Amino acid sequence: APAPAASKPAAKAPAAKPPRADGEVGPIPAQAAPDVPTGARTERRVKMTRMRARIADRLKDSQNTAAMLTTFQECDMSSLISMRNEYKEAFAKTHDVKLGFMSAFIKASATALMEIPAVNAVIDGGDIVYRDYVDISVAVSSPRGLVVPVLRNVEGMGFAQIEKTLGHLAVKARNDDISLEDMAGGTFTVSNGGVFGSMLGTPIINPPQSAILGMHATKQRAVVVDGEIVARPVMYLALTYDHRLIDGREAVTFLCSVRDKVEDPRRLILGV
């Protein structure tokens, strides 16, 4: 007997369309396009200044040359703030200059650079050049953009000398009177993005230097002190360094030394 014909599977019923949000039946009506603000869509093309072009070239050269790595520390600013509040009037009266926070970080950096010579060194061809002096470049704003004048022989300066030199260079920058000689050299850079409110960043090395310290905004943060959670003014510090020359141990030791000296400024007086 012939085999029975195979039965065809029953056709599936079309899926039910989800109900409309408004409860009505049928397709959802098209929505009118929203109004788009109209206005002038102009562009301006401005030639780069020579300084901006030079900065751009140097920063890109730095990225292409150095093996950059950044390490971080948090710094409790309580003691430094307390010292400044207690002595700022006497300091200004004695030295005829205001006491800021930059002098402490610059002096702490100079002392730490003498302790960790590799951070103050530079690669020159197949050689490493170690310097027994500290020239610190400080990033400041000028009408032509960011400039980095140099404080020379900072290892022999005190707070007052640093503040006076900083003030002199800042005035020259604001007056657009910074010369190439003011920016020449430098063995290390300190950049304070905190004045603009930066919480954290990874600064780019200023070639041919081998490291740069980034300062940031001081904010009240919850920290643990003697087992208790308390609010303290804390600044995040960043050290970007050339890993071709500086090992992680040296970089972290340097940054911890800066932190310790800022957290307890008496160390700068005692040399510890």
PDB file of C-alpha atoms in Angstrom:
ATOM      1  CA  ALA A   1       0.000   0.000   0.000  1.00  0.00           C
ATOM      2  CA  PRO A   2       1.337   3.495  -0.758  1.00  0.00           C
ATOM      3  CA  ALA A   3       2.833   5.388   2.182  1.00  0.00           C
ATOM      4  CA  PRO A   4       0.617   8.102   3.608  1.00  0.00           C
ATOM      5  CA  ALA A   5       1.518  11.637   2.555  1.00  0.00           C
ATOM      6  CA  ALA A   6       3.461  13.605   5.177  1.00  0.00           C
ATOM      7  CA  SER A   7       1.321  16.162   6.880  1.00  0.00           C
ATOM      8  CA  LYS A   8       2.351  19.826   6.580  1.00  0.00           C
ATOM      9  CA  PRO A   9       3.156  21.673   9.854  1.00  0.00           C
ATOM     10  CA  ALA A  10       0.494  24.102  10.861  1.00  0.00           C
ATOM     11  CA  ALA A  11       1.293  27.707   9.944  1.00  0.00           C
ATOM     12  CA  LYS A  12       2.239  29.881  12.913  1.00  0.00           C
ATOM     13  CA  ALA A  13      -0.109  32.660  13.776  1.00  0.00           C
ATOM     14  CA  PRO A  14       1.424  36.140  13.323  1.00  0.00           C
ATOM     15  CA  ALA A  15       2.864  37.527  16.557  1.00  0.00           C
ATOM     16  CA  ALA A  16       0.588  39.941  18.280  1.00  0.00           C
ATOM     17  CA  LYS A  17       1.784  43.517  18.165  1.00  0.00           C
ATOM     18  CA  PRO A  18       2.474  45.031  21.554  1.00  0.00           C
ATOM     19  CA  PRO A  19      -0.258  47.393  22.681  1.00  0.00           C
ATOM     20  CA  ARG A  20       0.289  51.095  22.227  1.00  0.00           C
ATOM     21  CA  ALA A  21       1.134  53.110  25.279  1.00  0.00           C
ATOM     22  CA  ASP A  22      -1.921  55.302  24.723  1.00  0.00           C
ATOM     23  CA  GLY A  23      -4.283  52.285  24.551  1.00  0.00           C
ATOM     24  CA  GLU A  24      -5.343  52.999  20.962  1.00  0.00           C
ATOM     25  CA  VAL A  25      -5.283  50.446  18.145  1.00  0.00           C
ATOM     26  CA  GLY A  26      -3.241  50.725  14.973  1.00  0.00           C
ATOM     27  CA  PRO A  27       0.175  52.070  13.985  1.00  0.00           C
ATOM     28  CA  ILE A  28       1.778  54.770  16.097  1.00  0.00           C
ATOM     29  CA  PRO A  29       1.528  58.097  14.288  1.00  0.00           C
ATOM     30  CA  ALA A  30       4.785  59.728  13.195  1.00  0.00           C
ATOM     31  CA  GLN A  31       6.157  62.342  15.535  1.00  0.00           C
ATOM     32  CA  ALA A  32       7.018  65.798  14.301  1.00  0.00           C
ATOM     33  CA  ALA A  33      10.751  66.539  14.181  1.00  0.00           C
ATOM     34  CA  PRO A  34      11.899  68.652  17.135  1.00  0.00           C
ATOM     35  CA  ASP A  35      12.822  72.242  16.516  1.00  0.00           C
ATOM     36  CA  VAL A  36      16.573  72.659  16.058  1.00  0.00           C
ATOM     37  CA  PRO A  37      18.127  75.949  17.104  1.00  0.00           C
ATOM     38  CA  THR A  38      19.421  77.903  14.172  1.00  0.00           C
ATOM     39  CA  GLY A  39      22.326  80.256  14.262  1.00  0.00           C
ATOM     40  CA  ALA A  40      25.648  81.113  12.707  1.00  0.00           C
ATOM     41  CA  ARG A  41      27.880  78.049  12.236  1.00  0.00           C
ATOM     42  CA  THR A  42      31.106  79.824  11.504  1.00  0.00           C
ATOM     43  CA  GLU A  43      34.698  78.660  11.941  1.00  0.00           C
ATOM     44  CA  ARG A  44      37.873  80.604  12.490  1.00  0.00           C
ATOM     45  CA  ARG A  45      41.327  79.524  11.395  1.00  0.00           C
ATOM     46  CA  VAL A  46      44.156  81.104  13.386  1.00  0.00           C
ATOM     47  CA  LYS A  47      47.820  80.501  12.722  1.00  0.00           C
ATOM     48  CA  MET A  48      49.650  78.872  15.635  1.00  0.00           C
ATOM     49  CA  THR A  49      52.057  81.107  17.457  1.00  0.00           C
ATOM     50  CA  ARG A  50      55.682  80.084  17.277  1.00  0.00           C
ATOM     51  CA  MET A  51      55.652  79.324  20.994  1.00  0.00           C
ATOM     52  CA  ARG A  52      52.540  77.114  20.774  1.00  0.00           C
ATOM     53  CA  ALA A  53      53.994  75.247  17.793  1.00  0.00           C
ATOM     54  CA  ARG A  54      57.269  74.757  19.656  1.00  0.00           C
ATOM     55  CA  ILE A  55      55.463  73.492  22.761  1.00  0.00           C
ATOM     56  CA  ALA A  56      53.448  71.074  20.617  1.00  0.00           C
ATOM     57  CA  ASP A  57      56.592  69.703  18.957  1.00  0.00           C
ATOM     58  CA  ARG A  58      58.422  69.275  22.264  1.00  0.00           C
ATOM     59  CA  LEU A  59      55.538  67.510  23.989  1.00  0.00           C
ATOM     60  CA  LYS A  60      55.054  65.113  21.083  1.00  0.00           C
ATOM     61  CA  ASP A  61      58.793  64.455  20.950  1.00  0.00           C
ATOM     62  CA  SER A  62      58.637  63.659  24.654  1.00  0.00           C
ATOM     63  CA  GLN A  63      55.859  61.112  24.132  1.00  0.00           C
ATOM     64  CA  ASN A  64      57.705  59.529  21.218  1.00  0.00           C
ATOM     65  CA  THR A  65      61.058  59.325  23.046  1.00  0.00           C
ATOM     66  CA  ALA A  66      60.563  58.669  26.756  1.00  0.00           C
ATOM     67  CA  ALA A  67      59.099  55.498  28.262  1.00  0.00           C
ATOM     68  CA  MET A  68      56.719  57.500  30.459  1.00  0.00           C
ATOM     69  CA  LEU A  69      55.116  56.020  33.539  1.00  0.00           C
ATOM     70  CA  THR A  70      53.205  57.838  36.295  1.00  0.00           C
ATOM     71  CA  THR A  71      53.047  56.964  39.987  1.00  0.00           C
ATOM     72  CA  PHE A  72      50.765  58.625  42.546  1.00  0.00           C
ATOM     73  CA  GLN A  73      50.664  59.503  46.240  1.00  0.00           C
ATOM     74  CA  GLU A  74      48.193  61.338  48.437  1.00  0.00           C
ATOM     75  CA  CYS A  75      49.568  64.104  50.621  1.00  0.00           C
ATOM     76  CA  ASP A  76      47.989  65.360  53.857  1.00  0.00           C
ATOM     77  CA  MET A  77      48.359  69.146  53.727  1.00  0.00           C
ATOM     78  CA  SER A  78      47.319  69.756  57.368  1.00  0.00           C
ATOM     79  CA  SER A  79      50.767  70.569  58.781  1.00  0.00           C
ATOM     80  CA  LEU A  80      51.807  72.786  55.864  1.00  0.00           C
ATOM     81  CA  ILE A  81      48.529  74.723  55.994  1.00  0.00           C
ATOM     82  CA  SER A  82      48.877  75.125  59.760  1.00  0.00           C
ATOM     83  CA  MET A  83      52.484  76.351  59.425  1.00  0.00           C
ATOM     84  CA  ARG A  84      51.539  78.833  56.722  1.00  0.00           C
ATOM     85  CA  ASN A  85      48.589  80.192  58.704  1.00  0.00           C
ATOM     86  CA  GLU A  86      50.738  80.628  61.806  1.00  0.00           C
ATOM     87  CA  TYR A  87      53.743  82.288  60.172  1.00  0.00           C
ATOM     88  CA  LYS A  88      52.529  83.952  56.958  1.00  0.00           C
ATOM     89  CA  GLU A  89      52.300  87.434  58.492  1.00  0.00           C
ATOM     90  CA  ALA A  90      55.708  87.213  60.181  1.00  0.00           C
ATOM     91  CA  PHE A  91      57.191  85.745  56.979  1.00  0.00           C
ATOM     92  CA  ALA A  92      55.807  88.591  54.853  1.00  0.00           C
ATOM     93  CA  LYS A  93      57.021  91.193  57.351  1.00  0.00           C
ATOM     94  CA  THR A  94      60.513  89.700  57.552  1.00  0.00           C
ATOM     95  CA  HIS A  95      61.104  88.819  53.895  1.00  0.00           C
ATOM     96  CA  ASP A  96      58.747  91.248  52.111  1.00  0.00           C
ATOM     97  CA  VAL A  97      57.132  88.398  50.161  1.00  0.00           C
ATOM     98  CA  LYS A  98      54.092  86.213  50.747  1.00  0.00           C
ATOM     99  CA  LEU A  99      54.474  82.617  51.876  1.00  0.00           C
ATOM    100  CA  GLY A 100      52.727  80.228  49.481  1.00  0.00           C
ATOM    101  CA  PHE A 101      52.615  76.468  49.086  1.00  0.00           C
ATOM    102  CA  MET A 102      54.786  76.238  45.975  1.00  0.00           C
ATOM    103  CA  SER A 103      57.983  77.012  47.886  1.00  0.00           C
ATOM    104  CA  ALA A 104      57.475  73.974  50.128  1.00  0.00           C
ATOM    105  CA  PHE A 105      56.952  71.635  47.172  1.00  0.00           C
ATOM    106  CA  ILE A 106      59.877  73.090  45.229  1.00  0.00           C
ATOM    107  CA  LYS A 107      62.200  72.845  48.241  1.00  0.00           C
ATOM    108  CA  ALA A 108      60.971  69.326  49.045  1.00  0.00           C
ATOM    109  CA  SER A 109      61.555  68.320  45.410  1.00  0.00           C
ATOM    110  CA  ALA A 110      65.070  69.796  45.376  1.00  0.00           C
ATOM    111  CA  THR A 111      66.003  67.937  48.560  1.00  0.00           C
ATOM    112  CA  ALA A 112      64.532  64.665  47.271  1.00  0.00           C
ATOM    113  CA  LEU A 113      66.391  65.096  43.957  1.00  0.00           C
ATOM    114  CA  MET A 114      69.676  65.268  45.848  1.00  0.00           C
ATOM    115  CA  GLU A 115      68.679  62.082  47.696  1.00  0.00           C
ATOM    116  CA  ILE A 116      67.683  60.207  44.500  1.00  0.00           C
ATOM    117  CA  PRO A 117      70.179  61.376  41.823  1.00  0.00           C
ATOM    118  CA  ALA A 118      68.628  59.278  39.018  1.00  0.00           C
ATOM    119  CA  VAL A 119      65.480  61.443  39.008  1.00  0.00           C
ATOM    120  CA  ASN A 120      67.703  64.496  38.428  1.00  0.00           C
ATOM    121  CA  ALA A 121      69.720  62.785  35.689  1.00  0.00           C
ATOM    122  CA  VAL A 122      69.243  62.644  31.914  1.00  0.00           C
ATOM    123  CA  ILE A 123      70.057  60.232  29.093  1.00  0.00           C
ATOM    124  CA  ASP A 124      72.495  61.697  26.572  1.00  0.00           C
ATOM    125  CA  GLY A 125      73.114  59.270  23.724  1.00  0.00           C
ATOM    126  CA  GLY A 126      74.640  56.186  25.314  1.00  0.00           C
ATOM    127  CA  ASP A 127      75.491  57.998  28.551  1.00  0.00           C
ATOM    128  CA  ILE A 128      73.661  58.991  31.708  1.00  0.00           C
ATOM    129  CA  VAL A 129      74.464  62.495  32.933  1.00  0.00           C
ATOM    130  CA  TYR A 130      74.083  62.965  36.702  1.00  0.00           C
ATOM    131  CA  ARG A 131      73.807  66.560  37.957  1.00  0.00           C
ATOM    132  CA  ASP A 132      74.938  67.646  41.423  1.00  0.00           C
ATOM    133  CA  TYR A 133      72.803  70.804  41.151  1.00  0.00           C
ATOM    134  CA  VAL A 134      69.022  71.274  40.928  1.00  0.00           C
ATOM    135  CA  ASP A 135      67.411  73.625  38.413  1.00  0.00           C
ATOM    136  CA  ILE A 136      63.616  73.400  38.661  1.00  0.00           C
ATOM    137  CA  SER A 137      61.293  74.491  35.864  1.00  0.00           C
ATOM    138  CA  VAL A 138      57.949  75.822  37.100  1.00  0.00           C
ATOM    139  CA  ALA A 139      54.969  75.911  34.764  1.00  0.00           C
ATOM    140  CA  VAL A 140      53.213  79.320  34.788  1.00  0.00           C
ATOM    141  CA  SER A 141      50.593  80.931  32.542  1.00  0.00           C
ATOM    142  CA  SER A 142      51.426  83.784  30.192  1.00  0.00           C
ATOM    143  CA  PRO A 143      49.521  85.656  27.454  1.00  0.00           C
ATOM    144  CA  ARG A 144      51.200  83.356  24.924  1.00  0.00           C
ATOM    145  CA  GLY A 145      50.329  80.149  26.786  1.00  0.00           C
ATOM    146  CA  LEU A 146      52.084  77.954  29.319  1.00  0.00           C
ATOM    147  CA  VAL A 147      55.758  78.743  29.903  1.00  0.00           C
ATOM    148  CA  VAL A 148      58.319  77.059  32.152  1.00  0.00           C
ATOM    149  CA  PRO A 149      60.898  79.492  33.559  1.00  0.00           C
ATOM    150  CA  VAL A 150      63.698  77.953  35.592  1.00  0.00           C
ATOM    151  CA  LEU A 151      64.742  78.455  39.223  1.00  0.00           C
ATOM    152  CA  ARG A 152      68.463  77.707  39.337  1.00  0.00           C
ATOM    153  CA  ASN A 153      70.457  76.097  42.149  1.00  0.00           C
ATOM    154  CA  VAL A 154      67.346  75.475  44.205  1.00  0.00           C
ATOM    155  CA  GLU A 155      69.257  73.058  46.446  1.00  0.00           C
ATOM    156  CA  GLY A 156      70.868  76.112  48.072  1.00  0.00           C
ATOM    157  CA  MET A 157      67.685  78.229  48.356  1.00  0.00           C
ATOM    158  CA  GLY A 158      65.450  78.800  51.340  1.00  0.00           C
ATOM    159  CA  PHE A 159      61.699  79.386  51.288  1.00  0.00           C
ATOM    160  CA  ALA A 160      62.073  83.172  51.029  1.00  0.00           C
ATOM    161  CA  GLN A 161      64.482  83.003  48.088  1.00  0.00           C
ATOM    162  CA  ILE A 162      62.214  80.577  46.273  1.00  0.00           C
ATOM    163  CA  GLU A 163      59.139  82.760  46.806  1.00  0.00           C
ATOM    164  CA  LYS A 164      60.944  85.915  45.641  1.00  0.00           C
ATOM    165  CA  THR A 165      62.281  84.206  42.513  1.00  0.00           C
ATOM    166  CA  LEU A 166      58.869  82.714  41.750  1.00  0.00           C
ATOM    167  CA  GLY A 167      57.244  86.122  42.135  1.00  0.00           C
ATOM    168  CA  HIS A 168      59.802  87.750  39.841  1.00  0.00           C
ATOM    169  CA  LEU A 169      59.315  85.120  37.135  1.00  0.00           C
ATOM    170  CA  ALA A 170      55.510  85.222  37.475  1.00  0.00           C
ATOM    171  CA  VAL A 171      55.499  88.987  36.891  1.00  0.00           C
ATOM    172  CA  LYS A 172      57.694  88.558  33.816  1.00  0.00           C
ATOM    173  CA  ALA A 173      55.318  85.852  32.513  1.00  0.00           C
ATOM    174  CA  ARG A 174      52.211  87.998  33.036  1.00  0.00           C
ATOM    175  CA  ASN A 175      53.910  90.894  31.254  1.00  0.00           C
ATOM    176  CA  ASP A 176      54.886  88.556  28.402  1.00  0.00           C
ATOM    177  CA  ASP A 177      58.515  89.359  29.153  1.00  0.00           C
ATOM    178  CA  ILE A 178      59.847  85.822  29.637  1.00  0.00           C
ATOM    179  CA  SER A 179      63.024  85.302  27.604  1.00  0.00           C
ATOM    180  CA  LEU A 180      64.487  82.120  26.168  1.00  0.00           C
ATOM    181  CA  GLU A 181      67.280  82.402  28.744  1.00  0.00           C
ATOM    182  CA  ASP A 182      64.672  82.291  31.529  1.00  0.00           C
ATOM    183  CA  MET A 183      63.385  78.971  30.184  1.00  0.00           C
ATOM    184  CA  ALA A 184      66.688  77.377  29.173  1.00  0.00           C
ATOM    185  CA  GLY A 185      67.938  74.343  31.061  1.00  0.00           C
ATOM    186  CA  GLY A 186      66.115  72.815  33.987  1.00  0.00           C
ATOM    187  CA  THR A 187      66.671  69.373  35.475  1.00  0.00           C
ATOM    188  CA  PHE A 188      63.137  68.779  36.826  1.00  0.00           C
ATOM    189  CA  THR A 189      59.684  70.369  36.494  1.00  0.00           C
ATOM    190  CA  VAL A 190      56.924  71.157  38.992  1.00  0.00           C
ATOM    191  CA  SER A 191      53.476  71.794  37.498  1.00  0.00           C
ATOM    192  CA  ASN A 192      50.557  72.933  39.666  1.00  0.00           C
ATOM    193  CA  GLY A 193      47.295  72.092  37.917  1.00  0.00           C
ATOM    194  CA  GLY A 194      45.551  72.510  41.251  1.00  0.00           C
ATOM    195  CA  VAL A 195      45.283  76.269  40.734  1.00  0.00           C
ATOM    196  CA  PHE A 196      42.764  75.479  37.960  1.00  0.00           C
ATOM    197  CA  GLY A 197      40.910  72.900  40.076  1.00  0.00           C
ATOM    198  CA  SER A 198      42.469  69.732  38.642  1.00  0.00           C
ATOM    199  CA  MET A 199      41.857  66.718  40.885  1.00  0.00           C
ATOM    200  CA  LEU A 200      44.284  64.333  39.190  1.00  0.00           C
ATOM    201  CA  GLY A 201      46.358  64.201  36.031  1.00  0.00           C
ATOM    202  CA  THR A 202      49.352  62.573  34.367  1.00  0.00           C
ATOM    203  CA  PRO A 203      51.808  65.332  33.412  1.00  0.00           C
ATOM    204  CA  ILE A 204      54.064  64.977  30.372  1.00  0.00           C
ATOM    205  CA  ILE A 205      57.824  65.144  30.873  1.00  0.00           C
ATOM    206  CA  ASN A 206      59.470  68.388  29.782  1.00  0.00           C
ATOM    207  CA  PRO A 207      62.355  67.174  27.554  1.00  0.00           C
ATOM    208  CA  PRO A 208      65.228  66.634  27.933  1.00  0.00           C
ATOM    209  CA  GLN A 209      64.357  66.173  31.614  1.00  0.00           C
ATOM    210  CA  SER A 210      63.543  62.757  33.046  1.00  0.00           C
ATOM    211  CA  ALA A 211      60.665  63.487  35.447  1.00  0.00           C
ATOM    212  CA  ILE A 212      57.926  65.960  36.351  1.00  0.00           C
ATOM    213  CA  LEU A 213      55.905  66.455  39.533  1.00  0.00           C
ATOM    214  CA  GLY A 214      52.208  67.230  39.154  1.00  0.00           C
ATOM    215  CA  MET A 215      50.409  69.027  41.986  1.00  0.00           C
ATOM    216  CA  HIS A 216      46.605  69.068  42.188  1.00  0.00           C
ATOM    217  CA  ALA A 217      43.739  70.691  44.069  1.00  0.00           C
ATOM    218  CA  THR A 218      43.581  70.301  47.844  1.00  0.00           C
ATOM    219  CA  LYS A 219      40.205  68.940  48.958  1.00  0.00           C
ATOM    220  CA  GLN A 220      38.747  67.747  52.245  1.00  0.00           C
ATOM    221  CA  ARG A 221      38.758  63.940  52.072  1.00  0.00           C
ATOM    222  CA  ALA A 222      37.949  61.126  54.487  1.00  0.00           C
ATOM    223  CA  VAL A 223      41.141  59.470  55.762  1.00  0.00           C
ATOM    224  CA  VAL A 224      41.925  57.028  58.563  1.00  0.00           C
ATOM    225  CA  VAL A 225      44.075  58.470  61.365  1.00  0.00           C
ATOM    226  CA  ASP A 226      44.819  56.287  64.413  1.00  0.00           C
ATOM    227  CA  GLY A 227      41.906  54.035  63.511  1.00  0.00           C
ATOM    228  CA  GLU A 228      39.425  56.904  63.198  1.00  0.00           C
ATOM    229  CA  ILE A 229      37.868  58.302  60.021  1.00  0.00           C
ATOM    230  CA  VAL A 230      38.504  62.043  59.905  1.00  0.00           C
ATOM    231  CA  ALA A 231      38.379  64.809  57.293  1.00  0.00           C
ATOM    232  CA  ARG A 232      41.777  66.095  56.182  1.00  0.00           C
ATOM    233  CA  PRO A 233      42.920  68.447  53.402  1.00  0.00           C
ATOM    234  CA  VAL A 234      44.472  66.084  50.874  1.00  0.00           C
ATOM    235  CA  MET A 235      46.333  66.732  47.637  1.00  0.00           C
ATOM    236  CA  TYR A 236      47.027  64.019  45.078  1.00  0.00           C
ATOM    237  CA  LEU A 237      50.600  64.078  43.764  1.00  0.00           C
ATOM    238  CA  ALA A 238      51.679  62.565  40.442  1.00  0.00           C
ATOM    239  CA  LEU A 239      55.226  61.831  39.292  1.00  0.00           C
ATOM    240  CA  THR A 240      55.707  61.036  35.616  1.00  0.00           C
ATOM    241  CA  TYR A 241      59.168  59.625  34.944  1.00  0.00           C
ATOM    242  CA  ASP A 242      61.248  58.143  32.126  1.00  0.00           C
ATOM    243  CA  HIS A 243      61.336  54.412  32.857  1.00  0.00           C
ATOM    244  CA  ARG A 244      64.369  54.005  30.584  1.00  0.00           C
ATOM    245  CA  LEU A 245      66.425  55.700  33.279  1.00  0.00           C
ATOM    246  CA  ILE A 246      64.414  55.662  36.492  1.00  0.00           C
ATOM    247  CA  ASP A 247      63.253  52.414  38.077  1.00  0.00           C
ATOM    248  CA  GLY A 248      59.965  52.144  39.930  1.00  0.00           C
ATOM    249  CA  ARG A 249      61.751  51.835  43.276  1.00  0.00           C
ATOM    250  CA  GLU A 250      63.560  55.138  42.741  1.00  0.00           C
ATOM    251  CA  ALA A 251      60.430  56.921  41.482  1.00  0.00           C
ATOM    252  CA  VAL A 252      58.256  55.784  44.384  1.00  0.00           C
ATOM    253  CA  THR A 253      61.014  56.519  46.921  1.00  0.00           C
ATOM    254  CA  PHE A 254      61.390  60.023  45.488  1.00  0.00           C
ATOM    255  CA  LEU A 255      57.657  60.761  45.552  1.00  0.00           C
ATOM    256  CA  CYS A 256      57.286  59.399  49.086  1.00  0.00           C
ATOM    257  CA  SER A 257      60.184  61.619  50.171  1.00  0.00           C
ATOM    258  CA  VAL A 258      58.441  64.697  48.725  1.00  0.00           C
ATOM    259  CA  ARG A 259      55.207  63.697  50.433  1.00  0.00           C
ATOM    260  CA  ASP A 260      56.890  63.140  53.806  1.00  0.00           C
ATOM    261  CA  LYS A 261      58.641  66.506  53.692  1.00  0.00           C
ATOM    262  CA  VAL A 262      55.430  68.366  52.800  1.00  0.00           C
ATOM    263  CA  GLU A 263      53.379  66.522  55.415  1.00  0.00           C
ATOM    264  CA  ASP A 264      55.989  67.419  58.068  1.00  0.00           C
ATOM    265  CA  PRO A 265      57.874  70.576  56.985  1.00  0.00           C
ATOM    266  CA  ARG A 266      60.229  70.229  59.960  1.00  0.00           C
ATOM    267  CA  ARG A 267      62.014  67.592  57.895  1.00  0.00           C
ATOM    268  CA  LEU A 268      63.136  70.330  55.475  1.00  0.00           C
ATOM    269  CA  ILE A 269      64.760  72.224  58.345  1.00  0.00           C
ATOM    270  CA  LEU A 270      66.344  69.144  59.908  1.00  0.00           C
ATOM    271  CA  GLY A 271      67.434  67.601  56.597  1.00  0.00           C
ATOM    272  CA  VAL A 272      65.684  64.260  57.212  1.00  0.00           C
TER     273      VAL A 272
END
